Short mmCIF file of C-alpha atoms in Angstrom, two decimals:
data_model
loop_
_atom_site.label_atom_id
_atom_site.label_comp_id
_atom_site.label_asym_id
_atom_site.label_seq_id
_atom_site.Cartn_x
_atom_site.Cartn_y
_atom_site.Cartn_z
CA UNK N 1 84.81 51.59 53.72
CA UNK N 2 84.57 49.97 56.98
CA UNK N 3 84.45 51.74 60.39
CA UNK N 4 83.93 51.59 64.08
CA UNK N 5 82.27 53.46 65.98
CA UNK N 6 82.60 54.07 69.18
CA UNK N 7 79.90 56.00 71.39
CA UNK N 8 81.72 56.30 75.00
CA UNK N 9 85.14 58.59 74.87
CA UNK N 10 85.75 58.18 78.66
CA UNK N 11 83.27 55.70 81.11
CA UNK N 12 83.85 55.22 84.60
CA UNK N 13 82.83 52.55 87.12
CA UNK N 14 83.00 51.45 90.36
CA UNK N 15 85.25 48.60 92.09
CA UNK N 16 83.19 44.52 91.13
CA UNK N 17 80.15 46.88 89.14
CA UNK N 18 79.63 45.73 85.90
CA UNK N 19 80.49 47.12 82.68
CA UNK N 20 80.02 47.64 79.57
CA UNK N 21 81.54 49.25 76.29
CA UNK N 22 79.34 50.07 72.90
CA UNK N 23 80.71 49.92 70.15
CA UNK N 24 79.13 49.70 66.13
CA UNK N 25 80.18 49.29 63.34
CA UNK N 26 79.64 49.56 60.22
CA UNK N 27 81.02 46.48 57.34
CA UNK N 28 78.92 45.07 53.96
CA UNK N 29 80.15 42.18 54.82
CA UNK N 30 79.73 39.38 57.46
CA UNK N 31 82.94 41.75 59.87
CA UNK N 32 85.90 40.04 61.72
CA UNK N 33 85.06 42.12 64.76
CA UNK N 34 87.83 42.17 68.20
CA UNK N 35 88.18 43.62 70.61
CA UNK N 36 91.92 45.07 72.12
CA UNK N 37 92.47 46.35 75.44
CA UNK N 38 95.85 48.96 75.81
CA UNK N 39 97.57 50.16 78.94
CA UNK N 40 99.46 53.08 79.25
CA UNK N 41 102.01 53.17 76.58
CA UNK N 42 102.18 49.37 76.32
CA UNK N 43 101.24 48.02 72.89
CA UNK N 44 97.11 46.32 72.48
CA UNK N 45 96.62 43.39 73.81
CA UNK N 46 93.85 41.16 71.86
CA UNK N 47 90.51 40.59 74.02
CA UNK N 48 88.40 38.40 72.27
CA UNK N 49 87.14 37.87 68.57
CA UNK N 50 84.21 37.59 66.10
CA UNK N 51 84.45 35.57 63.72
CA UNK N 52 81.80 33.31 63.00
CA UNK N 53 78.94 30.75 64.71
CA UNK N 54 77.53 31.40 68.22
CA UNK N 55 76.96 35.26 68.36
CA UNK N 56 78.69 35.24 72.79
CA UNK N 57 82.24 35.37 72.58
CA UNK N 58 84.49 35.06 75.66
CA UNK N 59 87.48 35.92 75.76
CA UNK N 60 90.47 36.48 78.67
CA UNK N 61 90.50 38.44 81.57
CA UNK N 62 86.79 37.49 82.04
CA UNK N 63 85.39 39.65 79.06
CA UNK N 64 82.85 38.23 76.81
CA UNK N 65 80.98 40.28 74.00
CA UNK N 66 78.02 39.82 71.68
CA UNK N 67 77.92 40.87 68.28
CA UNK N 68 73.99 41.64 67.44
CA UNK N 69 74.25 41.49 63.02
CA UNK N 70 70.81 43.91 63.66
CA UNK N 71 71.89 46.54 65.42
CA UNK N 72 75.56 46.53 64.20
CA UNK N 73 77.00 45.67 67.48
CA UNK N 74 79.62 44.85 69.67
CA UNK N 75 79.64 44.94 73.00
CA UNK N 76 82.38 44.50 75.08
CA UNK N 77 80.86 43.48 78.73
CA UNK N 78 82.41 41.86 82.07
CA UNK N 79 80.67 40.49 84.97
CA UNK N 80 82.71 43.02 87.56
CA UNK N 81 85.26 44.88 87.46
CA UNK N 82 88.45 44.89 88.89
CA UNK N 83 91.06 48.22 89.47
CA UNK N 84 93.42 45.84 87.11
CA UNK N 85 91.03 46.61 83.47
CA UNK N 86 91.26 50.41 83.76
CA UNK N 87 93.04 51.04 80.32
CA UNK N 88 91.79 52.18 76.44
CA UNK N 89 90.12 49.66 75.45
CA UNK N 90 89.60 49.26 71.63
CA UNK N 91 86.95 47.80 68.91
CA UNK N 92 88.26 46.86 65.07
CA UNK N 93 86.73 44.96 62.59
CA UNK N 94 88.36 44.10 59.63
CA UNK N 95 87.20 43.51 56.20
CA UNK N 96 88.12 44.82 53.01
CA UNK N 97 92.36 44.02 52.61
CA UNK N 98 93.75 42.49 55.55
CA UNK N 99 94.10 45.75 57.62
CA UNK N 100 92.75 46.79 61.12
CA UNK N 101 90.03 49.80 61.10
CA UNK N 102 89.79 50.99 65.09
CA UNK N 103 86.78 52.38 66.61
CA UNK N 104 88.51 56.49 69.00
CA UNK N 105 88.98 53.95 71.85
CA UNK N 106 86.47 53.96 75.13
CA UNK N 107 89.00 55.45 78.60
CA UNK N 108 87.97 53.44 81.25
CA UNK N 109 88.66 54.65 84.55
CA UNK N 110 87.73 52.03 88.05
CA UNK N 111 86.93 53.68 91.22
CA UNK N 112 87.86 51.69 94.04
CA UNK Z 1 104.74 32.09 74.09
CA UNK Z 2 106.79 34.37 71.99
CA UNK Z 3 105.89 37.53 70.80
CA UNK Z 4 106.34 40.14 68.37
CA UNK Z 5 109.48 42.12 68.53
CA UNK Z 6 110.04 45.71 68.19
CA UNK Z 7 113.03 47.23 67.90
CA UNK Z 8 114.01 50.34 69.30
CA UNK Z 9 111.69 50.83 71.95
CA UNK Z 10 112.10 55.00 72.33
CA UNK Z 11 113.23 56.95 69.62
CA UNK Z 12 114.23 60.49 69.65
CA UNK Z 13 114.34 61.71 66.42
CA UNK Z 14 115.11 65.30 64.70
CA UNK Z 15 113.09 66.96 62.45
CA UNK Z 16 114.15 66.30 58.84
CA UNK Z 17 116.05 63.41 59.81
CA UNK Z 18 115.03 59.76 59.15
CA UNK Z 19 114.28 57.08 61.23
CA UNK Z 20 114.44 53.08 60.95
CA UNK Z 21 111.82 51.03 62.98
CA UNK Z 22 112.15 47.06 62.98
CA UNK Z 23 110.66 43.88 63.59
CA UNK Z 24 109.96 40.74 64.74
CA UNK Z 25 107.27 38.90 64.27
CA UNK Z 26 106.01 35.89 65.63
CA UNK Z 27 107.77 32.53 64.80
CA UNK Z 28 105.32 30.88 61.62
CA UNK Z 29 103.06 35.04 61.14
CA UNK Z 30 104.43 35.01 57.71
CA UNK Z 31 102.29 38.68 57.23
CA UNK Z 32 103.49 42.24 58.99
CA UNK Z 33 101.75 45.27 59.50
CA UNK Z 34 102.15 48.34 59.71
CA UNK Z 35 100.16 51.00 62.15
CA UNK Z 36 100.18 54.34 63.46
CA UNK Z 37 98.87 55.84 66.86
CA UNK Z 38 99.07 59.50 67.54
CA UNK Z 39 98.77 61.07 70.61
CA UNK Z 40 95.42 60.52 71.52
CA UNK Z 41 94.11 59.35 68.69
CA UNK Z 42 92.90 55.13 67.22
CA UNK Z 43 96.07 53.16 65.19
CA UNK Z 44 95.26 53.81 61.78
CA UNK Z 45 97.21 51.29 59.36
CA UNK Z 46 99.98 51.85 57.67
CA UNK Z 47 100.71 49.09 55.05
CA UNK Z 48 101.74 45.31 55.57
CA UNK Z 49 104.13 42.04 53.60
CA UNK Z 50 102.87 38.84 52.52
CA UNK Z 51 106.03 37.12 51.51
CA UNK Z 52 108.34 39.64 50.94
CA UNK Z 53 105.98 41.24 48.57
CA UNK Z 54 103.31 44.51 49.83
CA UNK Z 55 100.32 43.56 50.75
CA UNK Z 56 97.93 46.18 51.74
CA UNK Z 57 98.40 50.06 51.27
CA UNK Z 58 97.12 53.03 53.41
CA UNK Z 59 97.69 55.63 54.64
CA UNK Z 60 101.65 55.77 54.53
CA UNK Z 61 102.73 58.90 53.53
CA UNK Z 62 105.94 59.77 50.53
CA UNK Z 63 108.66 59.67 52.77
CA UNK Z 64 107.42 56.43 54.24
CA UNK Z 65 109.17 53.30 52.90
CA UNK Z 66 108.81 49.59 53.63
CA UNK Z 67 110.07 46.19 53.66
CA UNK Z 68 109.38 42.68 54.34
CA UNK Z 69 112.63 40.77 54.57
CA UNK Z 70 113.24 37.07 53.68
CA UNK Z 71 113.37 35.67 57.87
CA UNK Z 72 110.02 37.72 57.59
CA UNK Z 73 111.17 40.05 59.22
CA UNK Z 74 110.14 44.07 59.10
CA UNK Z 75 111.32 47.05 58.86
CA UNK Z 76 109.67 50.28 58.30
CA UNK Z 77 111.95 54.01 56.83
CA UNK Z 78 110.95 57.01 57.16
CA UNK Z 79 112.84 60.08 55.61
CA UNK Z 80 112.25 64.12 56.66
CA UNK Z 81 110.74 63.67 59.26
CA UNK Z 82 108.42 66.13 60.74
CA UNK Z 83 107.28 67.38 64.09
CA UNK Z 84 103.87 65.67 63.26
CA UNK Z 85 105.59 61.95 62.23
CA UNK Z 86 105.80 60.86 66.29
CA UNK Z 87 103.64 58.89 67.63
CA UNK Z 88 103.78 55.17 68.22
CA UNK Z 89 104.59 52.88 66.07
CA UNK Z 90 103.50 49.59 65.94
CA UNK Z 91 104.09 46.24 64.20
CA UNK Z 92 100.88 43.27 63.98
CA UNK Z 93 101.24 39.89 62.52
CA UNK Z 94 99.77 36.66 61.34
CA UNK Z 95 99.53 33.92 59.99
CA UNK Z 96 98.08 34.58 56.03
CA UNK Z 97 95.92 32.19 57.09
CA UNK Z 98 94.36 34.13 59.93
CA UNK Z 99 95.02 37.44 58.61
CA UNK Z 100 92.70 39.30 61.58
CA UNK Z 101 94.22 36.97 63.87
CA UNK Z 102 97.03 40.03 63.84
CA UNK Z 103 98.70 40.07 67.34
CA UNK Z 104 100.74 43.55 68.64
CA UNK Z 105 104.28 44.61 69.37
CA UNK Z 106 104.50 46.75 72.07
CA UNK Z 107 105.34 49.70 70.11
CA UNK Z 108 107.74 52.04 68.57
CA UNK Z 109 107.42 55.36 70.41
CA UNK Z 110 109.46 58.05 67.87
CA UNK Z 111 109.99 61.78 69.50
CA UNK Z 112 110.13 64.39 66.80
CA UNK Z 113 111.98 67.70 67.61
#
């Protein structure tokens, strides 16, 4: 069975600083990997996805993520964080069956 | 662009009551998924449907049932509600040939008192 671990429950960064959110997955085959963002009380918005090919994927809102098979990681990055990026971020893997398995989420807070 | 529609957005029920949540997928999406997100938790997969047939089943209680209709909308029926059923229920939709490109609705917040 697939699983996802997001080691950081909370992260605080200053506005304008760079950001990296960690995600580690466990899945026997090549995974489909996703990052979603959720603002309080809102639904999940897809930021980016990795299916195959180039291991560095670009998403919306200036986010990017890098798939590293050797480390079983799919970390999310942004070079300069904006106050509006404050939200909960979920990494997810699509594996057996068609369901997505989510990590526990990382809550991002942005200091002015 | 059209998104996934869920209704109602908020629902308050008492213990042992029943609830029905509705989901209208993005046009031309034929697969619907239901997820449950408890307070401070990550979303957990409940069940999915393709062409009105159950496709996959996750951690869905026996008190819950769901179905997909010919217009591809789906309903999640919840009976004998318990306090622990209070959660945000998401519906997502996709095309069958891209099952992992799931687009989520805004969710229905169910509160059981």
